[in-house]
PDB file of C-alpha atoms in Angstrom:
ATOM      1  CA  UNK A  13     173.496  77.287 121.012  1.00 74.00           C
ATOM      2  CA  UNK A  14     176.788  76.428 122.642  1.00 84.00           C
ATOM      3  CA  UNK A  15     179.592  78.507 124.186  1.00 90.00           C
ATOM      4  CA  UNK A  16     179.842  82.036 122.693  1.00 86.00           C
ATOM      5  CA  UNK A  17     177.680  81.423 119.623  1.00 89.00           C
ATOM      6  CA  UNK A  18     174.719  83.595 118.609  1.00 92.00           C
ATOM      7  CA  UNK A  19     171.891  82.619 116.224  1.00 91.00           C
ATOM      8  CA  UNK A  20     170.600  85.566 114.164  1.00 90.00           C
ATOM      9  CA  UNK A  21     167.798  85.983 111.622  1.00 88.00           C
ATOM     10  CA  UNK A  22     168.816  88.638 109.096  1.00 82.00           C
ATOM     11  CA  UNK A  23     166.257  91.395 108.684  1.00 74.00           C
ATOM     12  CA  UNK A  24     164.739  91.507 105.179  1.00 65.00           C
ATOM     13  CA  UNK A  25     166.330  94.097 102.898  1.00 57.00           C
ATOM     14  CA  UNK A  26     164.153  96.823 101.417  1.00 46.00           C
ATOM     15  CA  UNK A  27     165.810  96.370  98.039  1.00 52.00           C
ATOM     16  CA  UNK A  28     166.080  99.869  96.643  1.00 57.00           C
ATOM     17  CA  UNK A  29     167.480 102.532  98.929  1.00 65.00           C
ATOM     18  CA  UNK A  30     167.494 106.315  98.777  1.00 67.00           C
ATOM     19  CA  UNK A  31     170.521 108.452  99.491  1.00 66.00           C
ATOM     20  CA  UNK A  32     170.226 111.506 101.736  1.00 71.00           C
ATOM     21  CA  UNK A  33     170.008 113.611  98.565  1.00 76.00           C
ATOM     22  CA  UNK A  34     167.038 111.582  97.280  1.00 75.00           C
ATOM     23  CA  UNK A  35     168.886 109.534  94.637  1.00 74.00           C
ATOM     24  CA  UNK A  36     167.462 106.016  94.207  1.00 71.00           C
ATOM     25  CA  UNK A  37     170.114 103.296  94.611  1.00 67.00           C
ATOM     26  CA  UNK A  38     168.971  99.988  93.052  1.00 66.00           C
ATOM     27  CA  UNK A  39     169.258  96.766  95.051  1.00 59.00           C
ATOM     28  CA  UNK A  40     171.795  95.409  92.552  1.00 61.00           C
ATOM     29  CA  UNK A  41     174.274  98.279  93.078  1.00 61.00           C
ATOM     30  CA  UNK A  42     177.292  97.341  95.153  1.00 60.00           C
ATOM     31  CA  UNK A  43     178.837 100.494  96.565  1.00 58.00           C
ATOM     32  CA  UNK A  44     180.787  98.965  99.443  1.00 62.00           C
ATOM     33  CA  UNK A  45     180.516  96.134 101.915  1.00 71.00           C
ATOM     34  CA  UNK A  46     177.438  96.689 104.034  1.00 74.00           C
ATOM     35  CA  UNK A  47     176.766  95.616 107.571  1.00 82.00           C
ATOM     36  CA  UNK A  48     173.389  94.026 108.238  1.00 83.00           C
ATOM     37  CA  UNK A  49     170.863  94.223 111.048  1.00 87.00           C
ATOM     38  CA  UNK A  50     169.414  91.034 112.470  1.00 89.00           C
ATOM     39  CA  UNK A  51     167.350  89.741 115.368  1.00 91.00           C
ATOM     40  CA  UNK A  52     168.914  87.417 117.939  1.00 92.00           C
ATOM     41  CA  UNK A  53     166.979  84.150 118.253  1.00 92.00           C
ATOM     42  CA  UNK A  54     169.366  82.144 120.430  1.00 92.00           C
ATOM     43  CA  UNK A  55     172.528  82.580 122.508  1.00 92.00           C
ATOM     44  CA  UNK A  56     175.059  80.209 124.025  1.00 91.00           C
ATOM     45  CA  UNK A  57     175.841  79.908 127.713  1.00 90.00           C
ATOM     46  CA  UNK A  58     178.986  82.064 127.555  1.00 91.00           C
ATOM     47  CA  UNK A  59     177.394  85.058 125.786  1.00 89.00           C
ATOM     48  CA  UNK A  60     177.401  88.055 128.139  1.00 90.00           C
ATOM     49  CA  UNK A  61     176.338  91.206 126.259  1.00 89.00           C
ATOM     50  CA  UNK A  62     173.598  89.965 123.918  1.00 90.00           C
ATOM     51  CA  UNK A  63     170.249  88.388 124.764  1.00 90.00           C
ATOM     52  CA  UNK A  64     167.415  86.824 122.791  1.00 92.00           C
ATOM     53  CA  UNK A  65     165.293  89.522 121.173  1.00 89.00           C
ATOM     54  CA  UNK A  66     168.137  92.040 120.719  1.00 90.00           C
ATOM     55  CA  UNK A  67     168.736  93.672 117.343  1.00 90.00           C
ATOM     56  CA  UNK A  68     172.404  93.456 116.335  1.00 90.00           C
ATOM     57  CA  UNK A  69     174.674  94.858 113.613  1.00 89.00           C
ATOM     58  CA  UNK A  70     177.179  92.502 111.953  1.00 88.00           C
ATOM     59  CA  UNK A  71     178.952  91.652 108.689  1.00 86.00           C
ATOM     60  CA  UNK A  72     176.906  88.873 107.024  1.00 79.00           C
ATOM     61  CA  UNK A  73     179.703  87.912 104.607  1.00 78.00           C
ATOM     62  CA  UNK A  74     181.997  86.661 107.382  1.00 75.00           C
ATOM     63  CA  UNK A  75     179.433  84.415 109.083  1.00 78.00           C
ATOM     64  CA  UNK A  76     178.094  80.884 108.652  1.00 83.00           C
ATOM     65  CA  UNK A  77     174.586  80.221 107.381  1.00 84.00           C
ATOM     66  CA  UNK A  78     172.391  77.350 108.496  1.00 85.00           C
ATOM     67  CA  UNK A  79     168.981  76.303 107.213  1.00 83.00           C
ATOM     68  CA  UNK A  80     166.379  75.041 109.696  1.00 85.00           C
ATOM     69  CA  UNK A  81     162.883  74.133 108.486  1.00 87.00           C
ATOM     70  CA  UNK A  82     163.352  76.077 105.216  1.00 86.00           C
ATOM     71  CA  UNK A  83     164.446  79.244 107.094  1.00 84.00           C
ATOM     72  CA  UNK A  84     167.973  80.639 106.740  1.00 86.00           C
ATOM     73  CA  UNK A  85     169.781  81.786 109.885  1.00 88.00           C
ATOM     74  CA  UNK A  86     173.280  83.081 110.611  1.00 89.00           C
ATOM     75  CA  UNK A  87     175.545  81.645 113.300  1.00 91.00           C
ATOM     76  CA  UNK A  88     178.389  83.786 114.663  1.00 91.00           C
ATOM     77  CA  UNK A  89     180.540  84.400 117.701  1.00 91.00           C
ATOM     78  CA  UNK A  90     179.555  87.161 120.081  1.00 90.00           C
ATOM     79  CA  UNK A  91     182.804  89.008 119.308  1.00 90.00           C
ATOM     80  CA  UNK A  92     181.733  89.349 115.638  1.00 89.00           C
ATOM     81  CA  UNK A  93     178.797  91.614 116.568  1.00 90.00           C
ATOM     82  CA  UNK A  94     179.570  95.285 115.976  1.00 88.00           C
ATOM     83  CA  UNK A  95     176.654  96.894 117.861  1.00 87.00           C
ATOM     84  CA  UNK A  96     173.433  96.188 119.746  1.00 89.00           C
ATOM     85  CA  UNK A  97     170.435  98.478 119.184  1.00 86.00           C
ATOM     86  CA  UNK A  98     168.820  99.803 122.318  1.00 75.00           C
ATOM     87  CA  UNK A  99     165.655 101.849 122.868  1.00 67.00           C
ATOM     88  CA  UNK A 100     166.309 104.487 125.512  1.00 59.00           C
ATOM     89  CA  UNK A 101     162.902 105.781 126.524  1.00 55.00           C
ATOM     90  CA  UNK A 102     163.890 107.294 129.885  1.00 60.00           C
ATOM     91  CA  UNK A 103     166.326 109.836 128.365  1.00 60.00           C
ATOM     92  CA  UNK A 104     164.771 110.363 124.972  1.00 57.00           C
ATOM     93  CA  UNK A 105     163.078 108.589 122.132  1.00 55.00           C
ATOM     94  CA  UNK A 106     164.298 106.636 119.168  1.00 57.00           C
ATOM     95  CA  UNK A 107     166.753 103.868 118.403  1.00 60.00           C
ATOM     96  CA  UNK A 108     170.283 104.282 119.692  1.00 58.00           C
ATOM     97  CA  UNK A 109     173.484 102.287 119.271  1.00 59.00           C
TER      98      UNK A 109
END
């Protein structure tokens, strides 16, 4: 990857989701634009806040897709990433933004 570009593999969707009240939302329902989680597989030399192996939150509709060896990846600028997941084990447990 060059400059401030990040290569991300989108995490597979579960399909159906459940609301907090227990209502099943089918995979075909479009409620609103959804951000997606993905795993960083490569970063350019000018990327400062993201590293390979991080889990990031981004809008998949605004990014470019590329296919390499029959696998689909997303290429974006570092500034297009909304959040980086971080496990904080020294102050608690769980996944934090």
